[in-house]
Amino acid sequence: QVQLMESGGGSVQAGGSLRLSCKVSQYAVYNYCLAWFRQAPGKEREGVATVNTDGSTDYSDSVKGRFTISTDGAKDTLYLQMNSLKPDDTAMYYCAQRTVWWCPAIGPPGTDYAHWGQGTQVTVTS
């Protein structure tokens, strides 16, 4: 059974940085699309960033230039480096894994992602 596990969330002041980590399944970095999503209270889950197996990435407009998605195949780990954080970035952050190598366009997850982590809370205070 595929299990994803996020870590690295916390509380930070606006302008600060956090790095989220997600332990993915073995060799997933080389075989499957991986992504970060977030969901704020009362809002739908939204795509934040995706990474294909060829290393190409995509970001939502709201985080472009501030967040960086990356992977470490040797550690089976997905990362999200978040800089210049804003109060609007406050949300539960989830990592997700598809069963194919390519990632769809950034947006709501729909049924595109088969495996999810439990989430890690990020709170940005002003």
mmCIF file of C-alpha atoms in Angstrom:
data_model
loop_
_atom_site.group_PDB
_atom_site.id
_atom_site.type_symbol
_atom_site.label_atom_id
_atom_site.label_comp_id
_atom_site.label_asym_id
_atom_site.label_seq_id
_atom_site.Cartn_x
_atom_site.Cartn_y
_atom_site.Cartn_z
ATOM 1 C CA GLN A 1 0.000 0.000 0.000
ATOM 2 C CA VAL A 2 1.325 3.421 -0.961
ATOM 3 C CA GLN A 3 1.712 5.746 2.002
ATOM 4 C CA LEU A 4 2.846 9.334 1.753
ATOM 5 C CA MET A 5 4.011 11.257 4.805
ATOM 6 C CA GLU A 6 4.436 15.030 4.967
ATOM 7 C CA SER A 7 6.528 16.944 7.477
ATOM 8 C CA GLY A 8 7.920 20.419 7.974
ATOM 9 C CA GLY A 9 4.811 22.468 8.567
ATOM 10 C CA GLY A 10 4.569 25.028 11.311
ATOM 11 C CA SER A 11 3.902 28.628 12.158
ATOM 12 C CA VAL A 12 5.970 31.427 10.662
ATOM 13 C CA GLN A 13 5.745 35.182 10.339
ATOM 14 C CA ALA A 14 4.983 36.788 7.013
ATOM 15 C CA GLY A 15 8.112 37.020 4.903
ATOM 16 C CA GLY A 16 9.568 33.893 6.419
ATOM 17 C CA SER A 17 10.360 30.512 4.911
ATOM 18 C CA LEU A 18 9.492 26.870 5.452
ATOM 19 C CA ARG A 19 10.464 23.678 3.696
ATOM 20 C CA LEU A 20 7.962 20.862 3.476
ATOM 21 C CA SER A 21 9.030 17.281 2.908
ATOM 22 C CA CYS A 22 7.038 14.276 1.748
ATOM 23 C CA LYS A 23 8.258 10.703 1.870
ATOM 24 C CA VAL A 24 6.896 9.051 -1.259
ATOM 25 C CA SER A 25 6.887 5.443 -2.410
ATOM 26 C CA GLN A 26 10.121 3.826 -3.530
ATOM 27 C CA TYR A 27 11.222 4.985 -6.993
ATOM 28 C CA ALA A 28 8.153 7.229 -7.300
ATOM 29 C CA VAL A 29 10.395 10.163 -8.124
ATOM 30 C CA TYR A 30 11.492 8.349 -11.281
ATOM 31 C CA ASN A 31 8.125 6.930 -12.309
ATOM 32 C CA TYR A 32 5.209 9.147 -11.293
ATOM 33 C CA CYS A 33 3.985 12.694 -11.311
ATOM 34 C CA LEU A 34 4.232 14.232 -7.836
ATOM 35 C CA ALA A 35 2.518 17.343 -6.564
ATOM 36 C CA TRP A 36 1.703 19.632 -3.668
ATOM 37 C CA PHE A 37 -1.799 20.838 -2.943
ATOM 38 C CA ARG A 38 -3.229 22.999 -0.190
ATOM 39 C CA GLN A 39 -6.601 23.603 1.358
ATOM 40 C CA ALA A 40 -7.551 26.549 3.508
ATOM 41 C CA PRO A 41 -10.615 26.440 5.807
ATOM 42 C CA GLY A 42 -13.809 26.871 3.824
ATOM 43 C CA LYS A 43 -12.013 26.669 0.491
ATOM 44 C CA GLU A 44 -11.504 23.977 -2.122
ATOM 45 C CA ARG A 45 -8.273 22.074 -2.393
ATOM 46 C CA GLU A 46 -6.012 23.768 -4.919
ATOM 47 C CA GLY A 47 -2.886 22.798 -6.769
ATOM 48 C CA VAL A 48 0.328 24.490 -5.711
ATOM 49 C CA ALA A 49 3.104 22.807 -7.689
ATOM 50 C CA THR A 50 3.780 19.717 -9.764
ATOM 51 C CA VAL A 51 6.892 17.894 -10.913
ATOM 52 C CA ASN A 52 7.098 15.399 -13.768
ATOM 53 C CA THR A 53 9.562 12.533 -13.904
ATOM 54 C CA ASP A 54 11.685 14.526 -16.359
ATOM 55 C CA GLY A 55 12.067 17.240 -13.739
ATOM 56 C CA SER A 56 9.802 19.775 -15.402
ATOM 57 C CA THR A 57 7.739 21.777 -12.941
ATOM 58 C CA ASP A 58 4.640 23.913 -12.844
ATOM 59 C CA TYR A 59 3.297 26.329 -10.263
ATOM 60 C CA SER A 60 0.099 28.122 -9.491
ATOM 61 C CA ASP A 61 0.219 31.828 -10.212
ATOM 62 C CA SER A 62 -0.186 32.609 -6.518
ATOM 63 C CA VAL A 63 3.113 30.922 -5.570
ATOM 64 C CA LYS A 64 5.185 31.323 -8.711
ATOM 65 C CA GLY A 65 8.539 32.887 -7.913
ATOM 66 C CA ARG A 66 8.212 32.161 -4.189
ATOM 67 C CA PHE A 67 7.856 28.373 -3.953
ATOM 68 C CA THR A 68 10.102 25.679 -5.413
ATOM 69 C CA ILE A 69 9.187 22.016 -5.828
ATOM 70 C CA SER A 70 11.996 19.483 -5.992
ATOM 71 C CA THR A 71 12.755 15.824 -5.480
ATOM 72 C CA ASP A 72 15.532 13.606 -4.143
ATOM 73 C CA GLY A 73 15.396 10.172 -5.705
ATOM 74 C CA ALA A 74 17.968 8.699 -3.373
ATOM 75 C CA LYS A 75 15.759 9.616 -0.404
ATOM 76 C CA ASP A 76 12.376 8.994 -2.097
ATOM 77 C CA THR A 77 11.411 12.476 -0.983
ATOM 78 C CA LEU A 78 9.450 15.370 -2.452
ATOM 79 C CA TYR A 79 10.109 18.909 -1.201
ATOM 80 C CA LEU A 80 8.406 22.268 -1.290
ATOM 81 C CA GLN A 81 10.603 25.229 -0.424
ATOM 82 C CA MET A 82 8.363 28.149 0.486
ATOM 83 C CA ASN A 83 9.869 31.631 0.672
ATOM 84 C CA SER A 84 8.364 35.075 1.186
ATOM 85 C CA LEU A 85 5.368 33.511 2.870
ATOM 86 C CA LYS A 86 2.136 35.468 3.127
ATOM 87 C CA PRO A 87 -0.868 35.069 5.435
ATOM 88 C CA ASP A 88 -2.831 33.870 2.367
ATOM 89 C CA ASP A 89 -0.508 30.847 2.223
ATOM 90 C CA THR A 90 -2.018 29.575 5.470
ATOM 91 C CA ALA A 91 -3.495 26.144 4.745
ATOM 92 C CA MET A 92 -3.138 22.420 5.177
ATOM 93 C CA TYR A 93 -0.575 21.253 2.643
ATOM 94 C CA TYR A 94 -0.808 17.818 1.049
ATOM 95 C CA CYS A 95 1.551 15.864 -1.159
ATOM 96 C CA ALA A 96 0.092 13.635 -3.826
ATOM 97 C CA GLN A 97 1.275 10.979 -6.243
ATOM 98 C CA ARG A 98 -0.202 9.864 -9.530
ATOM 99 C CA THR A 99 0.061 6.451 -11.180
ATOM 100 C CA VAL A 100 1.466 7.905 -14.415
ATOM 101 C CA TRP A 101 4.595 9.929 -15.144
ATOM 102 C CA TRP A 102 3.026 13.105 -16.448
ATOM 103 C CA CYS A 103 1.261 15.815 -14.501
ATOM 104 C CA PRO A 104 -1.956 17.536 -15.546
ATOM 105 C CA ALA A 105 -2.237 21.312 -15.534
ATOM 106 C CA ILE A 106 -2.292 22.955 -12.123
ATOM 107 C CA GLY A 107 -5.781 23.061 -10.671
ATOM 108 C CA PRO A 108 -8.168 21.160 -8.419
ATOM 109 C CA PRO A 109 -7.060 17.558 -8.019
ATOM 110 C CA GLY A 110 -10.251 15.941 -9.221
ATOM 111 C CA THR A 111 -9.538 12.223 -9.535
ATOM 112 C CA ASP A 112 -6.085 12.685 -11.033
ATOM 113 C CA TYR A 113 -4.099 11.717 -7.946
ATOM 114 C CA ALA A 114 -4.403 8.224 -6.493
ATOM 115 C CA HIS A 115 -2.299 8.644 -3.359
ATOM 116 C CA TRP A 116 -2.297 11.350 -0.706
ATOM 117 C CA GLY A 117 -0.526 12.222 2.485
ATOM 118 C CA GLN A 118 -2.300 13.191 5.687
ATOM 119 C CA GLY A 119 -1.316 16.837 5.381
ATOM 120 C CA THR A 120 0.844 19.256 7.312
ATOM 121 C CA GLN A 121 -0.404 22.597 8.601
ATOM 122 C CA VAL A 122 1.262 25.834 7.548
ATOM 123 C CA THR A 123 0.262 29.006 9.377
ATOM 124 C CA VAL A 124 1.610 32.398 8.366
ATOM 125 C CA THR A 125 1.023 35.278 10.766
ATOM 126 C CA SER A 126 1.122 38.944 9.874
#
